Coordinates of C-alpha atoms in Angstrom, one line a residue:
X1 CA 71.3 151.1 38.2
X2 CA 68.3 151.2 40.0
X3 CA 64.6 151.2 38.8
X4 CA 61.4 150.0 38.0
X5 CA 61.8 146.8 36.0
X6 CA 58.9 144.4 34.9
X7 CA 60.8 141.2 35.4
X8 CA 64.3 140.0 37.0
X9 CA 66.1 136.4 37.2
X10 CA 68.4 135.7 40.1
X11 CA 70.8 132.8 39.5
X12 CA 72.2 131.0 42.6
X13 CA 74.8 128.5 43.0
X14 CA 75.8 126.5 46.0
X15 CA 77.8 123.6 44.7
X16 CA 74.6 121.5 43.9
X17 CA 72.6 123.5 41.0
X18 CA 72.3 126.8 39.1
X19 CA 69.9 128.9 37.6
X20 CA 67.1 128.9 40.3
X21 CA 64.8 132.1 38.8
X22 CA 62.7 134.5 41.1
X23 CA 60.1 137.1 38.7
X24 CA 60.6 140.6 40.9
X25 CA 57.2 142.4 39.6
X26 CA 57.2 146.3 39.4
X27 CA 59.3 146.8 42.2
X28 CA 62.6 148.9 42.7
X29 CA 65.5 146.6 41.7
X30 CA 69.5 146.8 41.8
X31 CA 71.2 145.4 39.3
X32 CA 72.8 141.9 40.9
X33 CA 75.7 139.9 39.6
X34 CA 75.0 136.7 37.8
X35 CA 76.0 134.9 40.5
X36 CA 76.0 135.2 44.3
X37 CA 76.7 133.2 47.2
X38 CA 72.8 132.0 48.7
X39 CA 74.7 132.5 52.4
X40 CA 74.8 136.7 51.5
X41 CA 71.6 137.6 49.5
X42 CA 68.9 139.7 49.6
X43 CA 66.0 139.7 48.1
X44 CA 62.8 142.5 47.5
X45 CA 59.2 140.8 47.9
X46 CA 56.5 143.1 48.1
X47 CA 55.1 143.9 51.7
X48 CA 52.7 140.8 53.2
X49 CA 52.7 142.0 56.9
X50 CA 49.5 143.2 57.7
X51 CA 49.2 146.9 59.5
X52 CA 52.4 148.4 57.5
X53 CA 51.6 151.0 56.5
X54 CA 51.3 151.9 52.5
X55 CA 54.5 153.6 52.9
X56 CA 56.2 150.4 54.7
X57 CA 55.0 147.9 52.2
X58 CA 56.5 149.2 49.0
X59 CA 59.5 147.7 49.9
X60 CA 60.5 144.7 51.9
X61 CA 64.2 144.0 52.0
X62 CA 64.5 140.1 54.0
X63 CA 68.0 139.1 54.8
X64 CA 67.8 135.4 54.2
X65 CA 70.2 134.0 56.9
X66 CA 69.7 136.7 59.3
X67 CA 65.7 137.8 59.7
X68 CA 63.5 134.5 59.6
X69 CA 60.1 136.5 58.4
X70 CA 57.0 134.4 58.2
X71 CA 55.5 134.7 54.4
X72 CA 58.5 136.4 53.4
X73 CA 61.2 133.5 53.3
X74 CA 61.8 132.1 49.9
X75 CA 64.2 128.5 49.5
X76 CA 67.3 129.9 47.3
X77 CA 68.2 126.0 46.3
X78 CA 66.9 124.0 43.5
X79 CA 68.4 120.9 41.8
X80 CA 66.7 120.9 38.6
X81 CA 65.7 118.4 36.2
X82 CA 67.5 118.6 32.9
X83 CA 66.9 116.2 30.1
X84 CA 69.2 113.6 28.8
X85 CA 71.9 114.2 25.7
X86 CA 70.8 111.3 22.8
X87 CA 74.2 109.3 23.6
X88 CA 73.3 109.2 27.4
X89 CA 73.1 106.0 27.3
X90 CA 76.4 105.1 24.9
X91 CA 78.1 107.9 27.4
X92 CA 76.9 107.2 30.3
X93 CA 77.7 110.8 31.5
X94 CA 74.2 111.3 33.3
X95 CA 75.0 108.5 35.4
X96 CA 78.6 109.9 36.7
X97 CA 76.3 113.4 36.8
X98 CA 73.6 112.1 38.8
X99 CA 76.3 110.0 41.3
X100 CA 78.3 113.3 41.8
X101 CA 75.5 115.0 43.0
X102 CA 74.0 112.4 45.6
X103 CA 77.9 111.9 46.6
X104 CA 78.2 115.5 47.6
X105 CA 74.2 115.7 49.1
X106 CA 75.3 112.3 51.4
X107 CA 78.5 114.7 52.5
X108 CA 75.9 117.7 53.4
X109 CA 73.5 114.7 55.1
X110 CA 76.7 113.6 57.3
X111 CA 77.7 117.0 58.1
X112 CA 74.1 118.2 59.4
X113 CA 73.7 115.1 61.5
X114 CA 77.0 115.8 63.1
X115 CA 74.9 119.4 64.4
X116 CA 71.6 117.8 65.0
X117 CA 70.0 119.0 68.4
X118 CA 67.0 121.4 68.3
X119 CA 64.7 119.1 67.0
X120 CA 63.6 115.4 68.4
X121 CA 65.3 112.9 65.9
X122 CA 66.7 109.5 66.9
X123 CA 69.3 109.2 64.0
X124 CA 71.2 106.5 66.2
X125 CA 70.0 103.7 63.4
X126 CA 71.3 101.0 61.1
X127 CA 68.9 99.5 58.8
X128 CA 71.0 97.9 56.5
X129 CA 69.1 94.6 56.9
X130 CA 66.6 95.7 55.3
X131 CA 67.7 97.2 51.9
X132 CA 66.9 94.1 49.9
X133 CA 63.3 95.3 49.9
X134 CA 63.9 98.6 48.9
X135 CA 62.5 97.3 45.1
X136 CA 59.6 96.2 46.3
X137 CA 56.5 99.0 46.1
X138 CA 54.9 97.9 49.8
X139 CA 52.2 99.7 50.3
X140 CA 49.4 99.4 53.3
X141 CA 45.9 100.4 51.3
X142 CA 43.4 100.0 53.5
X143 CA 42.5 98.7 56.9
X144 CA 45.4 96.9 58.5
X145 CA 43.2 94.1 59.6
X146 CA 41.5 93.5 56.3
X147 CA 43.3 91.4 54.1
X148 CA 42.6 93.1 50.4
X149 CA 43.2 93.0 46.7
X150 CA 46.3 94.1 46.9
X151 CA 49.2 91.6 47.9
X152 CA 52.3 93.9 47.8
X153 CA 51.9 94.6 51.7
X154 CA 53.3 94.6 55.1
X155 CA 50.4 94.2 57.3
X156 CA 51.7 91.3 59.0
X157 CA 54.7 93.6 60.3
X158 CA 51.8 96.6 60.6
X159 CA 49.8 94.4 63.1
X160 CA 52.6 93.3 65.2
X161 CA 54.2 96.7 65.8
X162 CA 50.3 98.2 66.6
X163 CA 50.1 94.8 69.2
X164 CA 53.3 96.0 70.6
X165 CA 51.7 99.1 71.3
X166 CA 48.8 98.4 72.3
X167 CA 50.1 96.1 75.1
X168 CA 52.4 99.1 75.9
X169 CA 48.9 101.4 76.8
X170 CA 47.3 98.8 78.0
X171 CA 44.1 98.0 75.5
X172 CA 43.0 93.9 75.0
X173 CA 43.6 92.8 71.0
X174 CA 39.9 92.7 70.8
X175 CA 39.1 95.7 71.9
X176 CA 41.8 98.1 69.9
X177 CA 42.1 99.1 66.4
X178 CA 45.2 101.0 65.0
X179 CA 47.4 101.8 61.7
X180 CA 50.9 103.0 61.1
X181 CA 50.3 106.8 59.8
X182 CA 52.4 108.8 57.7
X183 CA 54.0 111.1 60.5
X184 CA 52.7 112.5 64.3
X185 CA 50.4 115.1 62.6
X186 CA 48.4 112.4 60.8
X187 CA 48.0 110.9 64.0
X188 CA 46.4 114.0 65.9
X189 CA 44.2 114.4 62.9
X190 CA 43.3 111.3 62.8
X191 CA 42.5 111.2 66.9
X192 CA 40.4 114.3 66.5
X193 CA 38.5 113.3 63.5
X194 CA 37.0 110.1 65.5
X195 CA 36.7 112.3 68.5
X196 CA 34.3 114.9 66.5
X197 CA 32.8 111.8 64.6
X198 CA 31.6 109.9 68.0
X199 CA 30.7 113.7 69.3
X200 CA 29.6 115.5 66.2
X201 CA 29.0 118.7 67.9
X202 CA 31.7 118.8 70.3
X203 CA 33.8 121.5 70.8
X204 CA 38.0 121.0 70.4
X205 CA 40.0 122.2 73.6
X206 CA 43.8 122.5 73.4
X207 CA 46.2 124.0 75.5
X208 CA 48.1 127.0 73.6
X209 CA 51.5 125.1 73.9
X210 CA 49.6 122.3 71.9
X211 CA 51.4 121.2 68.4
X212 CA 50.1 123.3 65.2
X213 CA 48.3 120.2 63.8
X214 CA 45.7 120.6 66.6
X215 CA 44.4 123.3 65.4
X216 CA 44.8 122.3 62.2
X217 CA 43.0 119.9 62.6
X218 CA 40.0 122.2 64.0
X219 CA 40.5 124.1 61.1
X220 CA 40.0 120.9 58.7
X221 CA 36.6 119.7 60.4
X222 CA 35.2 123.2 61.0
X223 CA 35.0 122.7 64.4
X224 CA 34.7 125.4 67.2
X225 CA 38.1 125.0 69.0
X226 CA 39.4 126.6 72.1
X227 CA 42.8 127.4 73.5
X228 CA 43.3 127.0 77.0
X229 CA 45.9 128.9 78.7
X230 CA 49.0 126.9 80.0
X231 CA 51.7 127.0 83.1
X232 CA 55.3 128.7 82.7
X233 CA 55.9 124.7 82.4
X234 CA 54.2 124.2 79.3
X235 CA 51.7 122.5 81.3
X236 CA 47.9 123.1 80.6
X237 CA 46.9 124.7 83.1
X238 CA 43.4 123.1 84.5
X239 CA 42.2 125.9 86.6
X240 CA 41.4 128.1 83.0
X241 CA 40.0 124.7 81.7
X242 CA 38.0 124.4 84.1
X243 CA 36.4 128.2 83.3
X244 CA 36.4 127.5 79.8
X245 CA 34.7 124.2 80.0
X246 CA 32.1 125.6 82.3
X247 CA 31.4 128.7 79.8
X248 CA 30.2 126.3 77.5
X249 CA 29.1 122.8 79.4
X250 CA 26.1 122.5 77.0
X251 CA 27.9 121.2 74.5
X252 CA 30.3 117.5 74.3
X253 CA 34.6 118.3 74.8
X254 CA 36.9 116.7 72.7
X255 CA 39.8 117.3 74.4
X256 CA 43.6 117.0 72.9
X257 CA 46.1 116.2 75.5
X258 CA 49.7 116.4 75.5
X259 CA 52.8 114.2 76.3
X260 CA 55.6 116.6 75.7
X261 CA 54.3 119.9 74.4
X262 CA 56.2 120.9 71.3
X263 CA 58.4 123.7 72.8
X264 CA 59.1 123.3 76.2
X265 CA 58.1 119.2 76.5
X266 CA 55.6 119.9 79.4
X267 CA 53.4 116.6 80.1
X268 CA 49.5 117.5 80.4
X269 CA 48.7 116.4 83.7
X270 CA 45.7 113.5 82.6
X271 CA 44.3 112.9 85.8
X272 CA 43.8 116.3 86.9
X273 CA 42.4 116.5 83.5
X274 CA 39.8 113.5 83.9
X275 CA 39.0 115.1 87.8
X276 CA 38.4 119.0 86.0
X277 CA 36.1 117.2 83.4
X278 CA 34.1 115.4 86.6
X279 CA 34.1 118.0 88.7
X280 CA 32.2 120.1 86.0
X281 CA 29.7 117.3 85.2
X282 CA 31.0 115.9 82.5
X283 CA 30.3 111.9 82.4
X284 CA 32.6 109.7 79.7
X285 CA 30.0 109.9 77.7
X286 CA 30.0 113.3 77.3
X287 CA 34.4 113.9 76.1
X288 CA 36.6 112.7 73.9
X289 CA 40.4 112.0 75.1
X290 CA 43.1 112.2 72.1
X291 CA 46.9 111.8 73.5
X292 CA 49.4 113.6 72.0
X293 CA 52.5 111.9 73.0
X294 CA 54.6 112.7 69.6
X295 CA 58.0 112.4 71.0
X296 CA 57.2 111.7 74.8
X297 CA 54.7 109.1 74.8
X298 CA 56.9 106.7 74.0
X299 CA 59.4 107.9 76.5
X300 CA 57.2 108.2 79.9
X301 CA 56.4 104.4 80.5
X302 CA 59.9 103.6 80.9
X303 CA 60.3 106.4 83.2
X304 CA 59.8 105.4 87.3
X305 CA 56.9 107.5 88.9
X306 CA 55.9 108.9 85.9
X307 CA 52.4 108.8 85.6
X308 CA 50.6 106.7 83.4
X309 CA 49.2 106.7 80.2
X310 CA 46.6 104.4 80.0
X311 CA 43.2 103.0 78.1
X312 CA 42.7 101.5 81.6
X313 CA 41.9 105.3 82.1
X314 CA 38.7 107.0 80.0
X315 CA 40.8 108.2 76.8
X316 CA 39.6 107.9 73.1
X317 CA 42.6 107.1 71.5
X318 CA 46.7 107.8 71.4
X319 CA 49.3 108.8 68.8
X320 CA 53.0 108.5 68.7
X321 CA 55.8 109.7 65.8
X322 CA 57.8 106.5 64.3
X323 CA 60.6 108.9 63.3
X324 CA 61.3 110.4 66.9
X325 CA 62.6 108.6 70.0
X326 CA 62.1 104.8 67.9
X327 CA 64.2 106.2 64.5
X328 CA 63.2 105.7 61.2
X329 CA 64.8 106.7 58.2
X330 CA 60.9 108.3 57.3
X331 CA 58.5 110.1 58.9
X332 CA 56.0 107.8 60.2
X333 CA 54.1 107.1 63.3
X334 CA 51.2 105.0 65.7
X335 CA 48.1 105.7 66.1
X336 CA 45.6 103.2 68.5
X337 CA 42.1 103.7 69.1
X338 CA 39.5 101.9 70.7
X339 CA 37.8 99.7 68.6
X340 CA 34.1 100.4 68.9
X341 CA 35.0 104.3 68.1
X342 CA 36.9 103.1 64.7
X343 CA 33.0 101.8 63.7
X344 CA 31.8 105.2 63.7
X345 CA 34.3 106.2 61.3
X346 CA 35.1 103.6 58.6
X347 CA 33.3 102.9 55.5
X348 CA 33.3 99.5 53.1
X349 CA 35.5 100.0 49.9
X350 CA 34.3 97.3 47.2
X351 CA 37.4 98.8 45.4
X352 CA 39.8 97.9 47.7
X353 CA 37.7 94.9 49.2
X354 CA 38.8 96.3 52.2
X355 CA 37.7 99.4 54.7
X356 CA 38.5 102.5 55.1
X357 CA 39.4 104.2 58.0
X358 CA 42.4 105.9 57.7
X359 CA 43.1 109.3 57.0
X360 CA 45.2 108.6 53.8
X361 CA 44.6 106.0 51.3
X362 CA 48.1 104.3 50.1
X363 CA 50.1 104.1 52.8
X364 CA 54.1 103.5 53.5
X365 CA 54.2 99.7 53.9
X366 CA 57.9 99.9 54.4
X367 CA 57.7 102.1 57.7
X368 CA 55.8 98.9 59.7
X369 CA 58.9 96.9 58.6
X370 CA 61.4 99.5 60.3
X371 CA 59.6 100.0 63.4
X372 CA 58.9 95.9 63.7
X373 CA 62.8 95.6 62.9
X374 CA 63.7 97.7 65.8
X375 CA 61.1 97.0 68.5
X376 CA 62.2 93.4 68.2
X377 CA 66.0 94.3 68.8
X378 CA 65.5 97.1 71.4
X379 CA 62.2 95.9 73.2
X380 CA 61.3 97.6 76.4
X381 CA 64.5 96.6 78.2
X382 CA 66.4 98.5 75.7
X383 CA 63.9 101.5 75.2
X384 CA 64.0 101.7 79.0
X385 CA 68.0 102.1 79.0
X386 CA 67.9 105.1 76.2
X387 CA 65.1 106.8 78.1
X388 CA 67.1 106.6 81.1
X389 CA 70.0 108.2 79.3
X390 CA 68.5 110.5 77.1
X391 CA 67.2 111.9 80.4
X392 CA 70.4 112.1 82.1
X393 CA 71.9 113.4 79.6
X394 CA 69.7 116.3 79.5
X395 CA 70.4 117.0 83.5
X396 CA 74.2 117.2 82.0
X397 CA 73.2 119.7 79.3
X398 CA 71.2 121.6 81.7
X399 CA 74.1 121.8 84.4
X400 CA 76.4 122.8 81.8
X401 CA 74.3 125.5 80.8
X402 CA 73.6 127.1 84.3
X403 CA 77.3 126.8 85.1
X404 CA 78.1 129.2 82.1
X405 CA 75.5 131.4 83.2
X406 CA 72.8 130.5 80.5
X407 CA 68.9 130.6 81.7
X408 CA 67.8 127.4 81.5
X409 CA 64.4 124.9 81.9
X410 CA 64.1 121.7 82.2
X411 CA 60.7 119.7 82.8
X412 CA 60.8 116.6 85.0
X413 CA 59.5 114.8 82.5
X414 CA 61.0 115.8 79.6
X415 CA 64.9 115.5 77.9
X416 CA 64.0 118.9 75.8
X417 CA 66.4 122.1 77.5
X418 CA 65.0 124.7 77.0
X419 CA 67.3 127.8 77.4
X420 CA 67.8 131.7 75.9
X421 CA 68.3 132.2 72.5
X422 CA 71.6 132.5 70.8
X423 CA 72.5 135.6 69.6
X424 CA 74.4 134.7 66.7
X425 CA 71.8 133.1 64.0
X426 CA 74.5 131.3 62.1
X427 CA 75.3 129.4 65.3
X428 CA 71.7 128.5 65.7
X429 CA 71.6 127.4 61.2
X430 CA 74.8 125.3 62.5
X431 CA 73.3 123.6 65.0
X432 CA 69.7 123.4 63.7
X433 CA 67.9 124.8 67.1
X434 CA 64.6 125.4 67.3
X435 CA 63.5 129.4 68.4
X436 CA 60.3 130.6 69.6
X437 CA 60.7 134.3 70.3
X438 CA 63.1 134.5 73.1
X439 CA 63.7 130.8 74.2
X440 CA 65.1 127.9 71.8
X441 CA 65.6 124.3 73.1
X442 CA 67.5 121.3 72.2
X443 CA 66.0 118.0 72.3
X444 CA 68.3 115.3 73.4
X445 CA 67.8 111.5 72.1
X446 CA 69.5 108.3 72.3
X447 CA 71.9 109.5 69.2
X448 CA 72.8 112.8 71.6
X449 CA 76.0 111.7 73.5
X450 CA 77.6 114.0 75.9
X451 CA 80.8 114.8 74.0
X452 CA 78.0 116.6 71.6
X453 CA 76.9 118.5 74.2
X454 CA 80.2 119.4 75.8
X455 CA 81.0 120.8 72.3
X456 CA 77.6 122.5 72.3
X457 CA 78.0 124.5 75.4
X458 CA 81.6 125.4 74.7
X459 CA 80.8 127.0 71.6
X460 CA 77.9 128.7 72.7
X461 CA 80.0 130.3 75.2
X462 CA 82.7 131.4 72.5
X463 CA 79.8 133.0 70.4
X464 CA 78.2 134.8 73.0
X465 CA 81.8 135.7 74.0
X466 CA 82.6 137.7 70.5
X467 CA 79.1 139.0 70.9
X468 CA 80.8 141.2 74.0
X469 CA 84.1 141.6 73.5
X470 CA 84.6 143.9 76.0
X471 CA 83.9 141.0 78.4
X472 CA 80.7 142.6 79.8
X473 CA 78.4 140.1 78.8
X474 CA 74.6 141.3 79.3
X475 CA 72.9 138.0 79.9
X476 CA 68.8 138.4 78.3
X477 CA 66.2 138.0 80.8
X478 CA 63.8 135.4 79.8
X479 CA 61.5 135.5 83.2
X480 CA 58.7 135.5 81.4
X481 CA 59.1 132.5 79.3
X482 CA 61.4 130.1 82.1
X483 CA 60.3 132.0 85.3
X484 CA 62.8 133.7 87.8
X485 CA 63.8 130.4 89.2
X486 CA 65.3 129.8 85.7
X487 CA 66.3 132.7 84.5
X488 CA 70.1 134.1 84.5
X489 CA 70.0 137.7 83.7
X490 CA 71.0 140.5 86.3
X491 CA 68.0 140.8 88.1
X492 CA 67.2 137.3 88.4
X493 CA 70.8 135.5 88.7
X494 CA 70.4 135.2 92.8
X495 CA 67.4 133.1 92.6
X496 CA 69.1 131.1 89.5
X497 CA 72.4 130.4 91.3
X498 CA 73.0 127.1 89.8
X499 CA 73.2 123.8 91.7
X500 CA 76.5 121.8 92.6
X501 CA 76.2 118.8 89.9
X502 CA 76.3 116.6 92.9
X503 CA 73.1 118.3 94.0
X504 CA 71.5 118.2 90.4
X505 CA 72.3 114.3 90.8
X506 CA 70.9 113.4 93.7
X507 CA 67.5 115.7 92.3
X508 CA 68.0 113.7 89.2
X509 CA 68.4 110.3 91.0
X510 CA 66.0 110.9 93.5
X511 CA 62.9 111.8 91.1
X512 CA 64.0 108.6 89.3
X513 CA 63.6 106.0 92.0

């Protein structure tokens, strides 16, 4: 029966929980069954895409596994919270309830690391060591280099991990300051908010490959920010910074710079950076350097010829994500500035008997502990050899992918392929790859081995195989986002003709020496 109801429930089930409930106001509804598997419904929202017409927005139909729609796309999942029976606790039947559930949500957890590759992960980690402190409430209030009220803390293990660092870019103890944030986005806000407080009316520039918290972050502070147009590398591309910054050389830069852009894992070039900022008159103190270097600027000073980043250099400050290359069970990450910027920024709390100067208050004190704990058994010898094998490991993935005819990109400086979109989307759910219009990319890390890839590239071939069946596979062109160089379609597969692997060695080997 279909028609115009005030109100309608939807009850999914997907071997974790039940009875998750949508309200569908005054819009055409079917009648459903009680219950339907979440891989196969659809549901009616009304129309949020702006220019529809009246006509278009009455109804919205969004397939859920097929049609990713921003603002339309709803989570069909919810493990509820039920009370407990009286005799729980003569029973004991919430217990074996509650263990059934986390049994069957570690099975999904092994599964979806088994298919992890589109987004920058290290899950190649064993913490065990340090579940005895798991019932301790560690938490990092405050300045790191304060000792406070507050004695359930791991600033000890904070400091020495933000030392580690520190040495790594090359900034004297006395002369850094530095705290272990909550993720990478933390970190760029955190790097931009000094940056406008030492240049209060300085305007943000960030290339348009730059990560979302950027201008986020611009958004936040209410400052005027600018996108500057990038290279098919991802790259920012200097000559438009250079006309942008001129348009408007009244005023201070803050400038975000990137080490490994998001998508495509393009490394800003810094020194051309530094040399468009002089050549337009800009003197240091006139810009603001923050260093995006998420996943990547970890990575790149174990790399040979790579160039450096630096506080030897004029840059305001750095950030890194804990979570990514290093592995962490949480999200965390590193953030070092130079000291006499932090001064601008902080503020005495008598509540805390301490300063503040971070962006959040309470702070994960175990995260110091699990970066410490690994930084002391990998050190830079070991980070050196995963770097070295995360990036050959992506010249195997990319050789693979150019033999089967797949347009593909690969930045010398980066482990993240990027290469044409799959087709099939259930392949992409399966493998958890990350899309941007045409192009998605897999990010390879130490926990990557190449009997994942093989399996990768083989099935990708099978899918895209069914999608033809007659055997005339039309390959997409993706010029635009990979350039013909890269690009396998028709028109372009001439240029593209992949490299013997010998060859790709030797370029591999040879930009490595």
């Amino acid at each position: 029966m279909v028609g115009s109801v005030e109100s309608a429930t939807v009850v999914v089930e997907d071997g974790f929980s039940k009875s998750k409930k949508w309200t569908l106001l005054s819009q055409p509804a079917e009648a459903l069954p009680e219950e339907i598997p979440v891989e196969s419904f659809k549901t009616i929202l009304p129309g949020l895409v702006n220019g529809q017409s009246e006509e278009a927005e009455k109804d919205v139909v969004v397939e859920q596994t097929k049609n990713f729609v921003l603002g339309k796309n709803i989570h069909g999942t919810c493990l509820e919270i039920t009370e407990p029976e009286m005799d729980d606790d003569v029973t004991g039947d919430r217990d074996a309830y509650m263990a059934g559930i986390l049994a069957r949500y570690r099975k999904t957890l092994v599964e979806k690391t088994k298919f992890h590759l589109g987004y920058p992960y290290n899950l190649d980690f064993d913490y065990g060591a340090l579940s005895q402190l798991q019932h301790f409430s560690i938490n990092n209030l405050g300045d790191p280099f304060i000792e406070s009220n507050y004695g359930v803390h791991s600033r000890q293990f904070e400091v020495g991990v933000l030392d580690w660092f520190a040495r790594l870019w090359e900034l004297e103890k006395e002369e850094y300051w530095g705290y272990i944030t909550n993720c990478g986005t933390e970190g760029n806000l955190h790097g931009i908010l000094v940056g406008r407080e030492v240049l209060p009316d300085g305007i943000l520039y960030a290339s348009r490959d730059s990560h979302y918290s950027v201008f986020k972050a611009a958004r936040m502070y209410r400052m005027e920010a600018v996108k500057v147009d990038t290279l098919l590398s991802g790259e920012i591309d200097c000559a438009d910074f250079e006309r942008k910054l001129t348009e408007r050389k009244d005023k201070p830069a803050i400038l975000n710079v990137n080490i490994g852009t998001t998508v495509k894992g393009a490394v800003d070039d810094l020194d051309l950076v530094l040399k468009t900022l002089e050549k337009v008159g800009y003197t240091e103190d006139r810009f603001y350097i923050h260093v995006d270097g998420a996943l990547f600027g970890l990575m790149m000073p174990f790399v040979r010829r790579a160039p450096k980043v630096t506080f030897k250099k004029p840059i305001g400050s750095v950030s890194v994500s804990g979570h990514k290359f290093v592995g962490c069970p949480m999200p965390c990450g590193v953030q070092i500035t130079r000291m006499k910027h932090i001064n601008v920024l902080s503020r005495n709390v008598e509540y805390l008997a301490s300063r503040d100067a971070t962006i959040m208050g309470s702070r994960n004190g175990h995260a110091p502990i699990f970066l410490w704990y690994t930084l002391n058994r990998k050190g830079y010898r070991g980070f050196q050899k995963e770097v070295q094998r995360c990036l050959r490991n992506a010249y195997y993935l990319k050789e693979r992918l150019r033999e089967a005819n797949v347009g593909v990109l690969l930045n010398e400086l980066s482990s993240t392929v990027v290469f044409e979109r799959p087709l099939d989307e259930a392949f992409i759910l399966k493998w958890q790859l990350a899309c941007q219009g045409k192009i998605a990319h897999a990010v390879v890390m130490p926990s990557v081995t190449v009997e994942k890839l093989d399996d990768f590239v083989e099935e990708l071939i099978e899918v895209r195989n069914r999608a033809f069946p007659d055997g005339d596979v039309v390959v997409p062109c993706i010029v635009e986002e990979v350039g013909p160089e890269n690009c396998a379609c028709s028109v372009h597969r001439d240029i593209s003709s992949p490299k013997s692997p010998k060859e790709e060695r030797k370029h591999f080997s040879s930009s490595n020496s």
